[in-house]
GROMACS .gro file of C-alpha atoms in nm:
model
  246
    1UNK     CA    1   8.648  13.237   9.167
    2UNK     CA    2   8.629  13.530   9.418
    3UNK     CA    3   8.679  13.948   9.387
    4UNK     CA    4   8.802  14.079   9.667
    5UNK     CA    5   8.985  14.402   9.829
    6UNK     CA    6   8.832  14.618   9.556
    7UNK     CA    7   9.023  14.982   9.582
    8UNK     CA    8   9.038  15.261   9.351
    9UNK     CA    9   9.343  15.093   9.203
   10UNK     CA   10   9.423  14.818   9.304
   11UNK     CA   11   9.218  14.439   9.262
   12UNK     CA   12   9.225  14.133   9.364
   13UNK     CA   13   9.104  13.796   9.174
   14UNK     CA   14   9.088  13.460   9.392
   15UNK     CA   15   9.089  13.109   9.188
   16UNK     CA   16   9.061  12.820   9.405
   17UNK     CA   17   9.024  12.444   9.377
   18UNK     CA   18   9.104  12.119   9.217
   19UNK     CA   19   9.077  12.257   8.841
   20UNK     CA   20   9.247  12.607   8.904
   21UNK     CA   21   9.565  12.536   8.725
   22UNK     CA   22   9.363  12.428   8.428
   23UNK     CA   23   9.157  12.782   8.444
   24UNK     CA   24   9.520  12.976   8.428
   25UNK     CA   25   9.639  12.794   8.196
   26UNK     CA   26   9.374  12.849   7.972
   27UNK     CA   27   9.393  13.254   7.996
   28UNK     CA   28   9.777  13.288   8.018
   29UNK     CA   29  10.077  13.156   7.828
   30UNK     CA   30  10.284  13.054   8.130
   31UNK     CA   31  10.355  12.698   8.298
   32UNK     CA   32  10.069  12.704   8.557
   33UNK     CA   33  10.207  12.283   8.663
   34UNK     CA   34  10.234  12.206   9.037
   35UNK     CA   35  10.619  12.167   8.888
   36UNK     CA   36  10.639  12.511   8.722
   37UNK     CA   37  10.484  12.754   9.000
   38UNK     CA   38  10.445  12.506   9.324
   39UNK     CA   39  10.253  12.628   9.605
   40UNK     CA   40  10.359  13.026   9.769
   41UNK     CA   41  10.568  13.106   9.463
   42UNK     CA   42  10.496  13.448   9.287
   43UNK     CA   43  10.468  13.580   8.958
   44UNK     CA   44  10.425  13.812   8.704
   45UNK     CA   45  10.234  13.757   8.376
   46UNK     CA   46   9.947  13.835   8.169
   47UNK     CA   47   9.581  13.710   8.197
   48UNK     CA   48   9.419  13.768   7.907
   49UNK     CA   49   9.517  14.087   7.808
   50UNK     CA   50   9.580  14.205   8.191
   51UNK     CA   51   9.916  14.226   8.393
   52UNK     CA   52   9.900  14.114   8.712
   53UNK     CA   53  10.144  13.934   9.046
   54UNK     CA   54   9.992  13.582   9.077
   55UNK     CA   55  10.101  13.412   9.418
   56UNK     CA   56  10.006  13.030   9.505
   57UNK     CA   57   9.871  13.115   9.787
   58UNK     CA   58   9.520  13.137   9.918
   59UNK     CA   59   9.302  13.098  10.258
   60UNK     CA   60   9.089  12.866  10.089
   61UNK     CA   61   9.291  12.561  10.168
   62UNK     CA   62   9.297  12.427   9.810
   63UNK     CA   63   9.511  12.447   9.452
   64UNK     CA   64   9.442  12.818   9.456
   65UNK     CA   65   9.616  13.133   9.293
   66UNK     CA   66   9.557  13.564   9.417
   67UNK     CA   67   9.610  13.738   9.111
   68UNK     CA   68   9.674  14.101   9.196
   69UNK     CA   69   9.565  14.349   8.938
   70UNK     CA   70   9.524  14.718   8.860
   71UNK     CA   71   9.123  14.764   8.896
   72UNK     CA   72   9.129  14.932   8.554
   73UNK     CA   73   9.263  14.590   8.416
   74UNK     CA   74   9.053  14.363   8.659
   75UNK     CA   75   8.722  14.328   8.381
   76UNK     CA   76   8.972  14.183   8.137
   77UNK     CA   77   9.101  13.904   8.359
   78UNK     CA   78   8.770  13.868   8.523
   79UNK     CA   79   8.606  13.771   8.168
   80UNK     CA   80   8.893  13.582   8.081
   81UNK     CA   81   8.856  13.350   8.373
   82UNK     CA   82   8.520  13.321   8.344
   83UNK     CA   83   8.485  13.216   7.995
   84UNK     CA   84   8.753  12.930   8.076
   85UNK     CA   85   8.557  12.857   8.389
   86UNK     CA   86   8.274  12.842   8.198
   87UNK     CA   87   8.414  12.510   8.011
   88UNK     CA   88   8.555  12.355   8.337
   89UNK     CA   89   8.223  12.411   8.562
   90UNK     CA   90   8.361  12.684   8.774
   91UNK     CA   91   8.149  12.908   8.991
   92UNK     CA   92   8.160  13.179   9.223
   93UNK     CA   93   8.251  13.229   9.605
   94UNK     CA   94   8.227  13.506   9.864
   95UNK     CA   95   8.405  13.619  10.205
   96UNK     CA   96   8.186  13.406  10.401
   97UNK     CA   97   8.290  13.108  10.188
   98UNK     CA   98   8.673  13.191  10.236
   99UNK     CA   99   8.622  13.219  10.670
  100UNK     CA  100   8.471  12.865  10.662
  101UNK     CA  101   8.734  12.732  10.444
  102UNK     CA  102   9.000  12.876  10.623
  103UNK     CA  103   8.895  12.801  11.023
  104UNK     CA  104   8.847  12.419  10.816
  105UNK     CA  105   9.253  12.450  10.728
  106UNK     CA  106   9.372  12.638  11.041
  107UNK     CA  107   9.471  12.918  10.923
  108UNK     CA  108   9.456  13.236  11.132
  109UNK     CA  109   9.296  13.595  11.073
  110UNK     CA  110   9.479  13.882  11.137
  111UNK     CA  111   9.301  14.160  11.420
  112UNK     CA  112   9.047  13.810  11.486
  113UNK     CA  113   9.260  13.527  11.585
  114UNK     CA  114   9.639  13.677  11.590
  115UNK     CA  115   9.602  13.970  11.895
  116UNK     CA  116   9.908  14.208  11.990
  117UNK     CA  117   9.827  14.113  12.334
  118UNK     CA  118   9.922  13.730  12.306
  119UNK     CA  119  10.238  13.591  12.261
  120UNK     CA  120  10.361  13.310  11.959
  121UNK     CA  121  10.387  13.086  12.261
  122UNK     CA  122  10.008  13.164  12.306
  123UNK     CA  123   9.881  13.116  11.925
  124UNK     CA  124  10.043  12.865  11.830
  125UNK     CA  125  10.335  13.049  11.649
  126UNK     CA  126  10.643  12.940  11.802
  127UNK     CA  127  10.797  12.824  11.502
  128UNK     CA  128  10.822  13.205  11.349
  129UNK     CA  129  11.010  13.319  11.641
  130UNK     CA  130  11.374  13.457  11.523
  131UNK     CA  131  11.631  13.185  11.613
  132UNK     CA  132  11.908  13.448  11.604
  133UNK     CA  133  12.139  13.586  11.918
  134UNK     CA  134  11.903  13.925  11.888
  135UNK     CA  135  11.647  14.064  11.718
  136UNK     CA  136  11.429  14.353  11.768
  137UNK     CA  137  11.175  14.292  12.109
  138UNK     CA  138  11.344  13.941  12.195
  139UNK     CA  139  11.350  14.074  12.569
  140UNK     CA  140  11.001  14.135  12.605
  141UNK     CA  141  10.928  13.810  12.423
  142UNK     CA  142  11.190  13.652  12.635
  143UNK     CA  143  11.039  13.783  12.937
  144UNK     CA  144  10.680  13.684  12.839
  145UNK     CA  145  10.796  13.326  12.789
  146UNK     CA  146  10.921  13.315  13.130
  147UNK     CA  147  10.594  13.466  13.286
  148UNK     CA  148  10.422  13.142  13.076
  149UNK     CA  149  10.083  13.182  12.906
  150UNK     CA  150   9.780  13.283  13.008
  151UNK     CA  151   9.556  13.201  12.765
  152UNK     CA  152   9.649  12.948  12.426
  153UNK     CA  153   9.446  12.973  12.116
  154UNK     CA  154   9.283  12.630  12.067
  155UNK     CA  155   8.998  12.498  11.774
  156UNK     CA  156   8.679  12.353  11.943
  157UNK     CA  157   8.420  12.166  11.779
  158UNK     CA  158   8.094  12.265  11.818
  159UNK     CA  159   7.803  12.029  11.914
  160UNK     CA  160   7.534  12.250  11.770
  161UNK     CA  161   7.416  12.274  11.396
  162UNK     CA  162   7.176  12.583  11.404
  163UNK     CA  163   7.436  12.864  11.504
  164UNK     CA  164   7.794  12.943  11.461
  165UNK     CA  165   7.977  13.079  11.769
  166UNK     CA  166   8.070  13.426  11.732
  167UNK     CA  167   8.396  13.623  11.815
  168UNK     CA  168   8.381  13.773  12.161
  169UNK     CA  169   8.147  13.515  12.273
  170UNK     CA  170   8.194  13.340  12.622
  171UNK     CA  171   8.368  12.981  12.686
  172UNK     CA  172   8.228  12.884  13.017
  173UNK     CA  173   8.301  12.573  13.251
  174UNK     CA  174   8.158  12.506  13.581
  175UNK     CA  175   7.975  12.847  13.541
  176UNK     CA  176   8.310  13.034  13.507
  177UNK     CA  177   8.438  13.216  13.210
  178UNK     CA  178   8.755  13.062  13.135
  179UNK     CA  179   8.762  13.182  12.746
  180UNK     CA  180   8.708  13.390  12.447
  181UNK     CA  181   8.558  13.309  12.103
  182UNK     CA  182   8.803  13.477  11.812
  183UNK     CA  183   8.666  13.328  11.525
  184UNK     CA  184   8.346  13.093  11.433
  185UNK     CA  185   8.171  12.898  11.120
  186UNK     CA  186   8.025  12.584  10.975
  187UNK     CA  187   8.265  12.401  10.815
  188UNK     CA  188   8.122  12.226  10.505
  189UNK     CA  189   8.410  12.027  10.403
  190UNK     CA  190   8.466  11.874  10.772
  191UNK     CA  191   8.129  11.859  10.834
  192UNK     CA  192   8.180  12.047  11.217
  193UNK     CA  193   8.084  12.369  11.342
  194UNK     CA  194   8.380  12.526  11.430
  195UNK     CA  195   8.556  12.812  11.650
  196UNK     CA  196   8.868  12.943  11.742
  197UNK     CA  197   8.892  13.093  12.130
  198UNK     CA  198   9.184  13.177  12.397
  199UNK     CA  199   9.114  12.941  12.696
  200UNK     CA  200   9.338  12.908  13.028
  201UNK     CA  201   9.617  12.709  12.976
  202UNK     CA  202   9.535  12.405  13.130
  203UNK     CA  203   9.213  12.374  12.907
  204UNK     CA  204   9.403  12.352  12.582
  205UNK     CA  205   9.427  12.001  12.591
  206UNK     CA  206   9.284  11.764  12.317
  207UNK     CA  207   8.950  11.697  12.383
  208UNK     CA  208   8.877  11.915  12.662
  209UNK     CA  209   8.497  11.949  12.682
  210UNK     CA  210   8.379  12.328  12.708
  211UNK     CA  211   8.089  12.559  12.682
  212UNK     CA  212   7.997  12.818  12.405
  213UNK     CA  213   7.752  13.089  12.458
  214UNK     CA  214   7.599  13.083  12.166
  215UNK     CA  215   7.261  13.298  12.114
  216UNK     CA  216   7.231  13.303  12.498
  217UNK     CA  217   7.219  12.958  12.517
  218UNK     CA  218   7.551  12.702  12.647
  219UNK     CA  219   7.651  12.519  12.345
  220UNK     CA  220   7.872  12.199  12.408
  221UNK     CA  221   8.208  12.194  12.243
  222UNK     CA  222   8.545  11.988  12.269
  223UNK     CA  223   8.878  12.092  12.182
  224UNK     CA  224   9.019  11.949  11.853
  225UNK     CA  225   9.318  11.936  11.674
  226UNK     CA  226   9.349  12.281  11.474
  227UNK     CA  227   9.309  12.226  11.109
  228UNK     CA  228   9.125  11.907  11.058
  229UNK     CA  229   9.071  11.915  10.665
  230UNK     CA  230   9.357  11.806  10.454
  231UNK     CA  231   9.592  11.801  10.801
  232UNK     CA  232   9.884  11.702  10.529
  233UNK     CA  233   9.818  11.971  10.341
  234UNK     CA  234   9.867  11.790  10.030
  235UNK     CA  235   9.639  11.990   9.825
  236UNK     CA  236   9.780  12.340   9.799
  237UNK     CA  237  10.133  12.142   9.743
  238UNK     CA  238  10.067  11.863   9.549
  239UNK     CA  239   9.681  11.808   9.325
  240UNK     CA  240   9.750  11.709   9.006
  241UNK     CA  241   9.775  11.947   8.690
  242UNK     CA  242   9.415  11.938   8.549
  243UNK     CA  243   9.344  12.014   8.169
  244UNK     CA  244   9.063  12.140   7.965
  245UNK     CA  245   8.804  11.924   7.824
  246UNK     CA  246   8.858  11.843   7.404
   0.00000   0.00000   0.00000
């Protein structure tokens, strides 16, 4: 379970992985199946004693729920949660935990990995362009796409285990600069250190070797496919309803 986005009035509770259904369903009197609130459905209802918006939805990768709450409500759910995590063997994850899991899954960071100044064609985001005769900016779009890219967001594994790459850092080949880190971590569940980074166009190709300058030193990485853990993504849709212990 995670706390994040503390305001003055506003809270938000994280509870991820395979036994988070079973932890809701334990602090509120709704139908917390896969059946009865699948994966980026929202909510309201209580926790514990607390109101709050639950959506599916998480960066985490996993069965997860973001329970929005008013921070003077937020103690209630948190000890709610945490006295039915206590029986399921729950514990506790940060920010740093939720950047891993998500450069695992492939998901992408607002201001880090999705920039004004690149195009859907460039990040990978073609399919949320409008399909309608007009919409608001289709011309520059339109004209953009003509022009072609000139950079594409790729994922590139790391061969280095000491160091993470970190955003703004250098992709080099041949002594040139032909890229930018956005985002970088160790990715526990994959087993890879991983990265995001614009290259040129005609480096985005699977398994494109590269250079990372990581720590002032050229770290060898390849170009993967983006999201390499759970590429189905069966387990925000589809783990099975788990239930407390008798």
């Amino acid at each position: 379970m995670q706390i994040r986005d503390l305001t003055d009035d506003h809270t938000i509770l994280v509870v991820a992985g395979p036994k988070a259904r079973a932890a809701m369903q334990a602090v509120s009197r709704d139908d917390w199946s896969a059946q009865a609130f699948p994966w980026l459905s929202v909510r309201e209802a209580y926790i514990g004693i607390a109101p709050a918006v639950i959506m599916a939805v998480s960066f985490s990768g996993e069965t997860a729920f973001e329970l929005h709450l008013p921070s003077h409500q937020a103690h209630a759910a948190w000890a709610a949660l945490r006295a039915a995590g206590a029986l399921l063997g729950m514990g506790l994850f940060g920010a740093r935990a939720i950047e891993s899991m998500r450069l695992e899954k492939g998901y992408l960071h607002w201001k880090s990995d999705l920039l004004t100044e690149f195009a859907p064609y460039e990040t990978g985001l073609v399919r949320f362009v409008a399909d309608k005769p007009d919409f608001i900016g289709k011309t520059a779009l339109e004209i953009r796409k003509a022009n072609g890219p000139t950079r594409r967001l790729v994922t590139l594994e790391v061969r280095r285990d000491d160091a993470p790459a970190h955003p703004g850092a250098s992709v080099m080949l041949d002594g040139q600069v032909v890229g930018t880190v956005t985002s970088g971590d160790w990715g526990p569940r994959v087993g890879k250190n991983l990265a995001y980074a614009f290259v040129r166009p005609d480096l985005a190709a699977p398994d494109t070797g590269l250079f990372i300058d990581i720590l002032g030193n050229l770290a060898p990485a390849r170009t993967i496919p983006a999201g390499p853990y759970d590429p189905a993504n069966s387990h925000p849709k589809d783990a099975p309803t788990c239930r407390l212990p008798t």
